[in-house]
Amino acid sequence: MDEPLNLERIDAVVRMIRTRTELKPEVGIILGSGLGALADDIESDARIPYDDLPGWPVSTVQGHMGQLVIGELEGKPVVVMQGRAHFYEGYSMAQVGLPVRVMQRMGVSSVFITNAAGAVNPDFEPGDLMLITDHLNLLGMMGQNPLRGPNLDVFGPRFPDMSRVYDRDLLALARKVGREQGMALREGVYVCLAGPSYETPADLRFLRFSGVDAVGMSTVPEATVARHGGTRVLGVSGISNKANLDGETLTTHEEVLEAGSVLGPKIIALLRAVLRAL
Ligand code: HPA
């Protein structure tokens, strides 16, 4: 389970995908909890259930479909993950990073990574979108980094820079199209925790004190792998709930999924506009 990835495992998946479609995607899109609807809009060349992809981490969580959709969106060739697997499901960080490695070998130059997140910043409200400007790699600091193990030199260096994980040009583009569309976009720092339990009020006070704006259970491993391989990253959090800093409210998965019905259309509109402007 904890075996690091090697190129053969990654390329076995790429070969499998190539038997279904010749399309060469330029942009990868990872859709988080309750945000899968975008994939339905794609003029698809192939829809491949994750079960058909050797070694691919399959999502077991409600709200996450499990298929890879390859086709065109806004005239751009894309590969879209409709649902993702998480560390808390029992996958290793390396397995969580496999899909991004596959996208990189398929030739993708940018990835748009989405998630549902709890607002640690008290100014944020459910339904808000937050552009991720940076992340706090708390799990990485504790040894859970998808790049652990032999370095895959074909992708990038042993010690990759992480000062600019979230691409400044893509951020500028997202701000610009957000303004044009009249969308109020928040910006901030995302933290990925292991989950699956939500945070205690003490956890949340610690995160707030550490400069975190939004908390979730994904994105950071994928963004780390993307950055290592020189892939440009745009990260967008859909704020699904207010984090429970004072211990007065409960956080439930149902509330996170419900927020997806509001957040989904907003995230879709933003990602489509960014794709058009690319
Ligand atoms: N905490 C952690 N992960 C989450 C949350 C939260 O409040 N909301 C959505 N994903």
PDB file of C-alpha atoms and ligand atoms in Angstrom:
ATOM      1  CA  MET A   1       0.000   0.000   0.000  1.00  0.00           C
ATOM      2  CA  ASP A   2       2.792   2.399   0.891  1.00  0.00           C
ATOM      3  CA  GLU A   3       4.951   1.517  -2.095  1.00  0.00           C
ATOM      4  CA  PRO A   4       6.203   4.640  -3.861  1.00  0.00           C
ATOM      5  CA  LEU A   5       5.080   5.152  -7.434  1.00  0.00           C
ATOM      6  CA  ASN A   6       7.336   4.161 -10.268  1.00  0.00           C
ATOM      7  CA  LEU A   7       7.189   5.111 -13.911  1.00  0.00           C
ATOM      8  CA  GLU A   8       6.013   1.662 -15.027  1.00  0.00           C
ATOM      9  CA  ARG A   9       2.917   1.868 -12.819  1.00  0.00           C
ATOM     10  CA  ILE A  10       2.130   5.365 -14.059  1.00  0.00           C
ATOM     11  CA  ASP A  11       2.657   4.478 -17.714  1.00  0.00           C
ATOM     12  CA  ALA A  12       0.539   1.333 -17.425  1.00  0.00           C
ATOM     13  CA  VAL A  13      -2.415   3.605 -16.669  1.00  0.00           C
ATOM     14  CA  VAL A  14      -1.518   5.972 -19.513  1.00  0.00           C
ATOM     15  CA  ARG A  15      -1.400   3.018 -21.947  1.00  0.00           C
ATOM     16  CA  MET A  16      -4.807   1.842 -20.761  1.00  0.00           C
ATOM     17  CA  ILE A  17      -6.284   5.324 -21.335  1.00  0.00           C
ATOM     18  CA  ARG A  18      -4.723   5.445 -24.799  1.00  0.00           C
ATOM     19  CA  THR A  19      -6.674   2.319 -25.786  1.00  0.00           C
ATOM     20  CA  ARG A  20      -9.875   4.377 -25.240  1.00  0.00           C
ATOM     21  CA  THR A  21      -8.918   7.774 -26.660  1.00  0.00           C
ATOM     22  CA  GLU A  22      -6.183   9.436 -28.688  1.00  0.00           C
ATOM     23  CA  LEU A  23      -7.071  12.882 -27.351  1.00  0.00           C
ATOM     24  CA  LYS A  24      -4.135  14.762 -25.822  1.00  0.00           C
ATOM     25  CA  PRO A  25      -5.484  16.783 -22.893  1.00  0.00           C
ATOM     26  CA  GLU A  26      -3.860  20.116 -22.032  1.00  0.00           C
ATOM     27  CA  VAL A  27      -5.680  20.758 -18.786  1.00  0.00           C
ATOM     28  CA  GLY A  28      -6.480  18.366 -15.940  1.00  0.00           C
ATOM     29  CA  ILE A  29      -9.433  19.089 -13.668  1.00  0.00           C
ATOM     30  CA  ILE A  30     -10.024  17.423 -10.303  1.00  0.00           C
ATOM     31  CA  LEU A  31     -13.583  17.754  -9.004  1.00  0.00           C
ATOM     32  CA  GLY A  32     -14.177  17.511  -5.265  1.00  0.00           C
ATOM     33  CA  SER A  33     -17.139  16.547  -3.050  1.00  0.00           C
ATOM     34  CA  GLY A  34     -20.470  17.309  -4.665  1.00  0.00           C
ATOM     35  CA  LEU A  35     -18.805  19.170  -7.570  1.00  0.00           C
ATOM     36  CA  GLY A  36     -18.898  16.402 -10.161  1.00  0.00           C
ATOM     37  CA  ALA A  37     -21.580  17.982 -12.377  1.00  0.00           C
ATOM     38  CA  LEU A  38     -19.015  19.774 -14.555  1.00  0.00           C
ATOM     39  CA  ALA A  39     -18.011  16.455 -16.068  1.00  0.00           C
ATOM     40  CA  ASP A  40     -21.533  16.069 -17.492  1.00  0.00           C
ATOM     41  CA  ASP A  41     -20.947  19.164 -19.683  1.00  0.00           C
ATOM     42  CA  ILE A  42     -17.943  17.708 -21.424  1.00  0.00           C
ATOM     43  CA  GLU A  43     -18.102  16.643 -25.031  1.00  0.00           C
ATOM     44  CA  SER A  44     -16.467  13.433 -24.130  1.00  0.00           C
ATOM     45  CA  ASP A  45     -14.273  11.163 -26.124  1.00  0.00           C
ATOM     46  CA  ALA A  46     -14.025   8.648 -23.301  1.00  0.00           C
ATOM     47  CA  ARG A  47     -15.511   8.023 -19.870  1.00  0.00           C
ATOM     48  CA  ILE A  48     -13.417   5.483 -18.040  1.00  0.00           C
ATOM     49  CA  PRO A  49     -14.504   4.070 -14.658  1.00  0.00           C
ATOM     50  CA  TYR A  50     -11.636   4.204 -12.173  1.00  0.00           C
ATOM     51  CA  ASP A  51     -12.005   0.435 -11.696  1.00  0.00           C
ATOM     52  CA  ASP A  52     -10.708  -0.027 -15.261  1.00  0.00           C
ATOM     53  CA  LEU A  53      -7.485   1.878 -14.520  1.00  0.00           C
ATOM     54  CA  PRO A  54      -4.767  -0.310 -12.939  1.00  0.00           C
ATOM     55  CA  GLY A  55      -3.754   0.932  -9.471  1.00  0.00           C
ATOM     56  CA  TRP A  56      -6.035   3.975  -9.660  1.00  0.00           C
ATOM     57  CA  PRO A  57      -7.358   5.010  -6.217  1.00  0.00           C
ATOM     58  CA  VAL A  58     -11.131   4.547  -6.243  1.00  0.00           C
ATOM     59  CA  SER A  59     -13.275   6.946  -4.203  1.00  0.00           C
ATOM     60  CA  THR A  60     -15.488   5.241  -1.651  1.00  0.00           C
ATOM     61  CA  VAL A  61     -17.228   8.378  -0.401  1.00  0.00           C
ATOM     62  CA  GLN A  62     -20.775   9.484  -1.124  1.00  0.00           C
ATOM     63  CA  GLY A  63     -20.717  12.505  -3.435  1.00  0.00           C
ATOM     64  CA  HIS A  64     -17.695  11.285  -5.362  1.00  0.00           C
ATOM     65  CA  MET A  65     -18.382   9.547  -8.658  1.00  0.00           C
ATOM     66  CA  GLY A  66     -15.526   7.476  -9.899  1.00  0.00           C
ATOM     67  CA  GLN A  67     -14.665   8.087 -13.509  1.00  0.00           C
ATOM     68  CA  LEU A  68     -12.139   9.805 -15.697  1.00  0.00           C
ATOM     69  CA  VAL A  69     -13.720  11.915 -18.436  1.00  0.00           C
ATOM     70  CA  ILE A  70     -11.595  12.905 -21.410  1.00  0.00           C
ATOM     71  CA  GLY A  71     -12.927  15.301 -23.988  1.00  0.00           C
ATOM     72  CA  GLU A  72     -13.411  18.962 -24.812  1.00  0.00           C
ATOM     73  CA  LEU A  73     -14.653  21.794 -22.656  1.00  0.00           C
ATOM     74  CA  GLU A  74     -14.734  25.353 -23.984  1.00  0.00           C
ATOM     75  CA  GLY A  75     -12.876  24.035 -27.014  1.00  0.00           C
ATOM     76  CA  LYS A  76      -9.921  22.841 -24.916  1.00  0.00           C
ATOM     77  CA  PRO A  77      -8.885  19.211 -24.569  1.00  0.00           C
ATOM     78  CA  VAL A  78      -9.308  18.244 -20.910  1.00  0.00           C
ATOM     79  CA  VAL A  79      -9.054  15.248 -18.626  1.00  0.00           C
ATOM     80  CA  VAL A  80     -11.463  15.463 -15.727  1.00  0.00           C
ATOM     81  CA  MET A  81     -11.526  13.410 -12.554  1.00  0.00           C
ATOM     82  CA  GLN A  82     -15.132  13.094 -11.519  1.00  0.00           C
ATOM     83  CA  GLY A  83     -14.431  12.255  -7.895  1.00  0.00           C
ATOM     84  CA  ARG A  84     -11.153  11.639  -6.109  1.00  0.00           C
ATOM     85  CA  ALA A  85      -9.775   9.354  -3.457  1.00  0.00           C
ATOM     86  CA  HIS A  86      -8.424  10.654  -0.155  1.00  0.00           C
ATOM     87  CA  PHE A  87      -5.735   9.692   2.314  1.00  0.00           C
ATOM     88  CA  TYR A  88      -8.401   8.941   4.964  1.00  0.00           C
ATOM     89  CA  GLU A  89      -9.857   6.191   2.785  1.00  0.00           C
ATOM     90  CA  GLY A  90      -6.672   4.224   3.451  1.00  0.00           C
ATOM     91  CA  TYR A  91      -4.696   5.158   0.347  1.00  0.00           C
ATOM     92  CA  SER A  92      -1.062   6.142   0.628  1.00  0.00           C
ATOM     93  CA  MET A  93      -0.034   9.654  -0.369  1.00  0.00           C
ATOM     94  CA  ALA A  94       1.710   8.135  -3.391  1.00  0.00           C
ATOM     95  CA  GLN A  95      -1.567   6.570  -4.519  1.00  0.00           C
ATOM     96  CA  VAL A  96      -3.408   9.847  -3.984  1.00  0.00           C
ATOM     97  CA  GLY A  97      -0.788  11.452  -6.246  1.00  0.00           C
ATOM     98  CA  LEU A  98      -1.040   8.853  -9.035  1.00  0.00           C
ATOM     99  CA  PRO A  99      -3.777  10.632 -11.039  1.00  0.00           C
ATOM    100  CA  VAL A 100      -1.689  13.796 -11.345  1.00  0.00           C
ATOM    101  CA  ARG A 101       1.331  11.763 -12.457  1.00  0.00           C
ATOM    102  CA  VAL A 102      -0.827  10.134 -15.130  1.00  0.00           C
ATOM    103  CA  MET A 103      -2.051  13.542 -16.289  1.00  0.00           C
ATOM    104  CA  GLN A 104       1.549  14.753 -16.482  1.00  0.00           C
ATOM    105  CA  ARG A 105       2.566  11.774 -18.643  1.00  0.00           C
ATOM    106  CA  MET A 106      -0.432  12.500 -20.877  1.00  0.00           C
ATOM    107  CA  GLY A 107       1.034  15.959 -21.490  1.00  0.00           C
ATOM    108  CA  VAL A 108      -1.178  18.140 -19.320  1.00  0.00           C
ATOM    109  CA  SER A 109       0.424  21.548 -18.612  1.00  0.00           C
ATOM    110  CA  SER A 110      -2.087  22.882 -16.034  1.00  0.00           C
ATOM    111  CA  VAL A 111      -4.324  21.340 -13.393  1.00  0.00           C
ATOM    112  CA  PHE A 112      -7.370  22.934 -11.843  1.00  0.00           C
ATOM    113  CA  ILE A 113      -7.875  21.397  -8.404  1.00  0.00           C
ATOM    114  CA  THR A 114     -11.181  21.914  -6.598  1.00  0.00           C
ATOM    115  CA  ASN A 115     -12.418  20.923  -3.180  1.00  0.00           C
ATOM    116  CA  ALA A 116     -15.118  21.565  -0.623  1.00  0.00           C
ATOM    117  CA  ALA A 117     -13.684  23.202   2.472  1.00  0.00           C
ATOM    118  CA  GLY A 118     -14.670  24.530   5.858  1.00  0.00           C
ATOM    119  CA  ALA A 119     -14.195  28.251   6.475  1.00  0.00           C
ATOM    120  CA  VAL A 120     -11.685  28.886   9.222  1.00  0.00           C
ATOM    121  CA  ASN A 121     -11.603  32.570   8.300  1.00  0.00           C
ATOM    122  CA  PRO A 122     -14.630  34.003  10.138  1.00  0.00           C
ATOM    123  CA  ASP A 123     -15.368  36.388   7.231  1.00  0.00           C
ATOM    124  CA  PHE A 124     -16.050  33.514   4.833  1.00  0.00           C
ATOM    125  CA  GLU A 125     -19.553  32.114   4.352  1.00  0.00           C
ATOM    126  CA  PRO A 126     -20.920  28.860   2.933  1.00  0.00           C
ATOM    127  CA  GLY A 127     -21.351  29.337  -0.818  1.00  0.00           C
ATOM    128  CA  ASP A 128     -18.209  31.482  -1.183  1.00  0.00           C
ATOM    129  CA  LEU A 129     -15.433  30.503  -3.598  1.00  0.00           C
ATOM    130  CA  MET A 130     -11.839  30.876  -2.447  1.00  0.00           C
ATOM    131  CA  LEU A 131      -8.864  30.992  -4.782  1.00  0.00           C
ATOM    132  CA  ILE A 132      -6.053  29.124  -3.042  1.00  0.00           C
ATOM    133  CA  THR A 133      -2.998  31.373  -2.867  1.00  0.00           C
ATOM    134  CA  ASP A 134      -0.916  29.010  -0.742  1.00  0.00           C
ATOM    135  CA  HIS A 135      -1.275  25.934   1.414  1.00  0.00           C
ATOM    136  CA  LEU A 136      -0.119  24.753   4.801  1.00  0.00           C
ATOM    137  CA  ASN A 137       1.360  21.286   4.288  1.00  0.00           C
ATOM    138  CA  LEU A 138       0.718  20.022   7.788  1.00  0.00           C
ATOM    139  CA  LEU A 139       0.606  16.360   6.717  1.00  0.00           C
ATOM    140  CA  GLY A 140       3.823  16.795   4.759  1.00  0.00           C
ATOM    141  CA  MET A 141       5.495  18.264   7.819  1.00  0.00           C
ATOM    142  CA  MET A 142       4.559  15.078   9.642  1.00  0.00           C
ATOM    143  CA  GLY A 143       6.100  12.836   6.989  1.00  0.00           C
ATOM    144  CA  GLN A 144       3.101  12.198   4.740  1.00  0.00           C
ATOM    145  CA  ASN A 145       4.409  13.616   1.471  1.00  0.00           C
ATOM    146  CA  PRO A 146       3.531  12.002  -1.873  1.00  0.00           C
ATOM    147  CA  LEU A 147       7.117  12.664  -3.039  1.00  0.00           C
ATOM    148  CA  ARG A 148       8.590  10.416  -0.309  1.00  0.00           C
ATOM    149  CA  GLY A 149      10.620   7.566  -1.767  1.00  0.00           C
ATOM    150  CA  PRO A 150      12.991   7.482  -4.733  1.00  0.00           C
ATOM    151  CA  ASN A 151      12.746  10.696  -6.737  1.00  0.00           C
ATOM    152  CA  LEU A 152      11.209  10.333 -10.184  1.00  0.00           C
ATOM    153  CA  ASP A 153      13.754  12.465 -12.044  1.00  0.00           C
ATOM    154  CA  VAL A 154      11.711  12.510 -15.262  1.00  0.00           C
ATOM    155  CA  PHE A 155       9.186  14.725 -13.474  1.00  0.00           C
ATOM    156  CA  GLY A 156      11.314  17.020 -11.359  1.00  0.00           C
ATOM    157  CA  PRO A 157      14.098  17.499  -8.806  1.00  0.00           C
ATOM    158  CA  ARG A 158      14.551  15.739  -5.478  1.00  0.00           C
ATOM    159  CA  PHE A 159      13.958  18.948  -3.543  1.00  0.00           C
ATOM    160  CA  PRO A 160      11.333  20.915  -5.450  1.00  0.00           C
ATOM    161  CA  ASP A 161      10.615  24.552  -4.696  1.00  0.00           C
ATOM    162  CA  MET A 162       7.200  25.080  -3.086  1.00  0.00           C
ATOM    163  CA  SER A 163       7.209  28.863  -2.830  1.00  0.00           C
ATOM    164  CA  ARG A 164       4.856  29.152  -5.814  1.00  0.00           C
ATOM    165  CA  VAL A 165       2.651  26.090  -5.864  1.00  0.00           C
ATOM    166  CA  TYR A 166      -0.378  28.073  -7.047  1.00  0.00           C
ATOM    167  CA  ASP A 167       0.577  29.604 -10.376  1.00  0.00           C
ATOM    168  CA  ARG A 168       0.556  33.395 -10.298  1.00  0.00           C
ATOM    169  CA  ASP A 169      -0.543  33.775 -13.910  1.00  0.00           C
ATOM    170  CA  LEU A 170      -3.474  31.395 -13.418  1.00  0.00           C
ATOM    171  CA  LEU A 171      -4.422  33.246 -10.234  1.00  0.00           C
ATOM    172  CA  ALA A 172      -4.328  36.560 -12.096  1.00  0.00           C
ATOM    173  CA  LEU A 173      -6.455  35.064 -14.872  1.00  0.00           C
ATOM    174  CA  ALA A 174      -8.984  33.676 -12.372  1.00  0.00           C
ATOM    175  CA  ARG A 175      -9.220  37.089 -10.655  1.00  0.00           C
ATOM    176  CA  LYS A 176      -9.749  38.776 -14.034  1.00  0.00           C
ATOM    177  CA  VAL A 177     -12.474  36.429 -15.254  1.00  0.00           C
ATOM    178  CA  GLY A 178     -14.048  36.518 -11.768  1.00  0.00           C
ATOM    179  CA  ARG A 179     -14.313  40.298 -12.039  1.00  0.00           C
ATOM    180  CA  GLU A 180     -15.698  40.074 -15.577  1.00  0.00           C
ATOM    181  CA  GLN A 181     -18.335  37.560 -14.449  1.00  0.00           C
ATOM    182  CA  GLY A 182     -19.226  39.657 -11.386  1.00  0.00           C
ATOM    183  CA  MET A 183     -18.197  36.819  -9.069  1.00  0.00           C
ATOM    184  CA  ALA A 184     -16.925  37.761  -5.625  1.00  0.00           C
ATOM    185  CA  LEU A 185     -13.887  35.570  -5.088  1.00  0.00           C
ATOM    186  CA  ARG A 186     -12.193  35.119  -1.754  1.00  0.00           C
ATOM    187  CA  GLU A 187      -8.510  34.283  -1.520  1.00  0.00           C
ATOM    188  CA  GLY A 188      -6.572  32.450   1.119  1.00  0.00           C
ATOM    189  CA  VAL A 189      -4.509  29.645   2.568  1.00  0.00           C
ATOM    190  CA  TYR A 190      -5.822  26.074   2.492  1.00  0.00           C
ATOM    191  CA  VAL A 191      -4.785  23.305   4.833  1.00  0.00           C
ATOM    192  CA  CYS A 192      -5.259  19.592   4.198  1.00  0.00           C
ATOM    193  CA  LEU A 193      -5.802  17.476   7.288  1.00  0.00           C
ATOM    194  CA  ALA A 194      -5.864  13.689   7.272  1.00  0.00           C
ATOM    195  CA  GLY A 195      -9.502  13.370   8.337  1.00  0.00           C
ATOM    196  CA  PRO A 196     -11.915  11.653   8.327  1.00  0.00           C
ATOM    197  CA  SER A 197     -12.961  13.221  11.637  1.00  0.00           C
ATOM    198  CA  TYR A 198     -13.700  16.916  11.423  1.00  0.00           C
ATOM    199  CA  GLU A 199     -11.774  19.372  13.576  1.00  0.00           C
ATOM    200  CA  THR A 200     -12.222  20.063  17.246  1.00  0.00           C
ATOM    201  CA  PRO A 201     -12.632  23.719  18.252  1.00  0.00           C
ATOM    202  CA  ALA A 202      -9.044  23.545  19.581  1.00  0.00           C
ATOM    203  CA  ASP A 203      -7.792  22.218  16.197  1.00  0.00           C
ATOM    204  CA  LEU A 204      -9.534  25.105  14.492  1.00  0.00           C
ATOM    205  CA  ARG A 205      -8.133  27.757  16.814  1.00  0.00           C
ATOM    206  CA  PHE A 206      -4.674  26.302  16.136  1.00  0.00           C
ATOM    207  CA  LEU A 207      -5.272  26.485  12.367  1.00  0.00           C
ATOM    208  CA  ARG A 208      -6.603  30.026  12.538  1.00  0.00           C
ATOM    209  CA  PHE A 209      -3.595  31.071  14.570  1.00  0.00           C
ATOM    210  CA  SER A 210      -1.388  29.460  11.885  1.00  0.00           C
ATOM    211  CA  GLY A 211      -2.843  31.670   9.159  1.00  0.00           C
ATOM    212  CA  VAL A 212      -5.253  29.156   7.618  1.00  0.00           C
ATOM    213  CA  ASP A 213      -8.412  30.378   5.876  1.00  0.00           C
ATOM    214  CA  ALA A 214      -9.992  27.095   4.770  1.00  0.00           C
ATOM    215  CA  VAL A 215      -9.669  23.468   5.867  1.00  0.00           C
ATOM    216  CA  GLY A 216     -10.241  20.276   3.937  1.00  0.00           C
ATOM    217  CA  MET A 217      -8.926  16.775   3.353  1.00  0.00           C
ATOM    218  CA  SER A 218      -7.465  16.915  -0.154  1.00  0.00           C
ATOM    219  CA  THR A 219      -5.696  19.055  -2.787  1.00  0.00           C
ATOM    220  CA  VAL A 220      -2.323  19.511  -1.063  1.00  0.00           C
ATOM    221  CA  PRO A 221      -0.908  16.094  -2.102  1.00  0.00           C
ATOM    222  CA  GLU A 222      -2.118  16.608  -5.673  1.00  0.00           C
ATOM    223  CA  ALA A 223      -0.769  20.164  -5.834  1.00  0.00           C
ATOM    224  CA  THR A 224       2.594  18.989  -4.449  1.00  0.00           C
ATOM    225  CA  VAL A 225       2.915  16.331  -7.156  1.00  0.00           C
ATOM    226  CA  ALA A 226       1.809  18.832  -9.798  1.00  0.00           C
ATOM    227  CA  ARG A 227       4.365  21.413  -8.720  1.00  0.00           C
ATOM    228  CA  HIS A 228       7.125  18.797  -8.598  1.00  0.00           C
ATOM    229  CA  GLY A 229       6.399  17.958 -12.218  1.00  0.00           C
ATOM    230  CA  GLY A 230       6.300  21.607 -13.351  1.00  0.00           C
ATOM    231  CA  THR A 231       2.523  21.547 -13.879  1.00  0.00           C
ATOM    232  CA  ARG A 232       0.767  24.863 -13.291  1.00  0.00           C
ATOM    233  CA  VAL A 233      -1.843  24.699 -10.521  1.00  0.00           C
ATOM    234  CA  LEU A 234      -5.056  26.633 -10.041  1.00  0.00           C
ATOM    235  CA  GLY A 235      -6.706  25.735  -6.716  1.00  0.00           C
ATOM    236  CA  VAL A 236     -10.304  26.607  -5.897  1.00  0.00           C
ATOM    237  CA  SER A 237     -12.082  25.861  -2.616  1.00  0.00           C
ATOM    238  CA  GLY A 238     -15.846  25.914  -2.422  1.00  0.00           C
ATOM    239  CA  ILE A 239     -16.689  26.965   1.119  1.00  0.00           C
ATOM    240  CA  SER A 240     -19.283  24.432   2.240  1.00  0.00           C
ATOM    241  CA  ASN A 241     -19.565  25.219   5.923  1.00  0.00           C
ATOM    242  CA  LYS A 242     -18.330  27.490   8.626  1.00  0.00           C
ATOM    243  CA  ALA A 243     -15.770  25.758  10.775  1.00  0.00           C
ATOM    244  CA  ASN A 244     -16.875  25.304  14.304  1.00  0.00           C
ATOM    245  CA  LEU A 245     -14.363  27.457  16.194  1.00  0.00           C
ATOM    246  CA  ASP A 246     -16.601  28.070  19.179  1.00  0.00           C
ATOM    247  CA  GLY A 247     -17.966  24.534  19.500  1.00  0.00           C
ATOM    248  CA  GLU A 248     -21.561  25.760  19.102  1.00  0.00           C
ATOM    249  CA  THR A 249     -22.462  24.061  15.796  1.00  0.00           C
ATOM    250  CA  LEU A 250     -21.940  20.619  14.321  1.00  0.00           C
ATOM    251  CA  THR A 251     -20.215  19.831  11.009  1.00  0.00           C
ATOM    252  CA  THR A 252     -21.799  17.096   8.891  1.00  0.00           C
ATOM    253  CA  HIS A 253     -21.022  15.509   5.524  1.00  0.00           C
ATOM    254  CA  GLU A 254     -24.659  16.165   4.525  1.00  0.00           C
ATOM    255  CA  GLU A 255     -24.127  19.899   4.910  1.00  0.00           C
ATOM    256  CA  VAL A 256     -20.941  19.662   2.822  1.00  0.00           C
ATOM    257  CA  LEU A 257     -22.786  17.801   0.048  1.00  0.00           C
ATOM    258  CA  GLU A 258     -25.765  20.169   0.166  1.00  0.00           C
ATOM    259  CA  ALA A 259     -23.473  23.155  -0.301  1.00  0.00           C
ATOM    260  CA  GLY A 260     -22.163  21.402  -3.419  1.00  0.00           C
ATOM    261  CA  SER A 261     -25.430  22.156  -5.207  1.00  0.00           C
ATOM    262  CA  VAL A 262     -24.780  25.904  -4.750  1.00  0.00           C
ATOM    263  CA  LEU A 263     -21.019  25.721  -5.184  1.00  0.00           C
ATOM    264  CA  GLY A 264     -21.025  23.384  -8.187  1.00  0.00           C
ATOM    265  CA  PRO A 265     -22.550  25.857 -10.666  1.00  0.00           C
ATOM    266  CA  LYS A 266     -20.289  28.687  -9.412  1.00  0.00           C
ATOM    267  CA  ILE A 267     -17.116  26.633  -9.702  1.00  0.00           C
ATOM    268  CA  ILE A 268     -18.196  25.392 -13.125  1.00  0.00           C
ATOM    269  CA  ALA A 269     -18.780  28.976 -14.314  1.00  0.00           C
ATOM    270  CA  LEU A 270     -15.361  30.045 -13.015  1.00  0.00           C
ATOM    271  CA  LEU A 271     -13.434  27.108 -14.479  1.00  0.00           C
ATOM    272  CA  ARG A 272     -15.163  27.440 -17.842  1.00  0.00           C
ATOM    273  CA  ALA A 273     -14.312  31.151 -17.960  1.00  0.00           C
ATOM    274  CA  VAL A 274     -10.673  30.455 -17.073  1.00  0.00           C
ATOM    275  CA  LEU A 275     -10.503  27.754 -19.757  1.00  0.00           C
ATOM    276  CA  ARG A 276     -11.939  30.145 -22.353  1.00  0.00           C
ATOM    277  CA  ALA A 277      -9.376  32.773 -21.392  1.00  0.00           C
ATOM    278  CA  LEU A 278      -6.384  30.397 -21.424  1.00  0.00           C
TER     279      LEU A 278
HETATM  280  N1  HPA B   1     -13.301  20.353   7.738  1.00  0.00           N
HETATM  281  C1  HPA B   1     -12.552  19.505   6.999  1.00  0.00           C
HETATM  282  N2  HPA B   1     -12.850  19.165   5.773  1.00  0.00           N
HETATM  283  C2  HPA B   1     -13.925  19.717   5.201  1.00  0.00           C
HETATM  284  C3  HPA B   1     -14.746  20.615   5.902  1.00  0.00           C
HETATM  285  C4  HPA B   1     -14.423  20.949   7.246  1.00  0.00           C
HETATM  286  O1  HPA B   1     -15.103  21.737   7.927  1.00  0.00           O
HETATM  287  N3  HPA B   1     -15.742  20.983   5.055  1.00  0.00           N
HETATM  288  C5  HPA B   1     -15.516  20.330   3.888  1.00  0.00           C
HETATM  289  N4  HPA B   1     -14.419  19.559   3.975  1.00  0.00           N
END
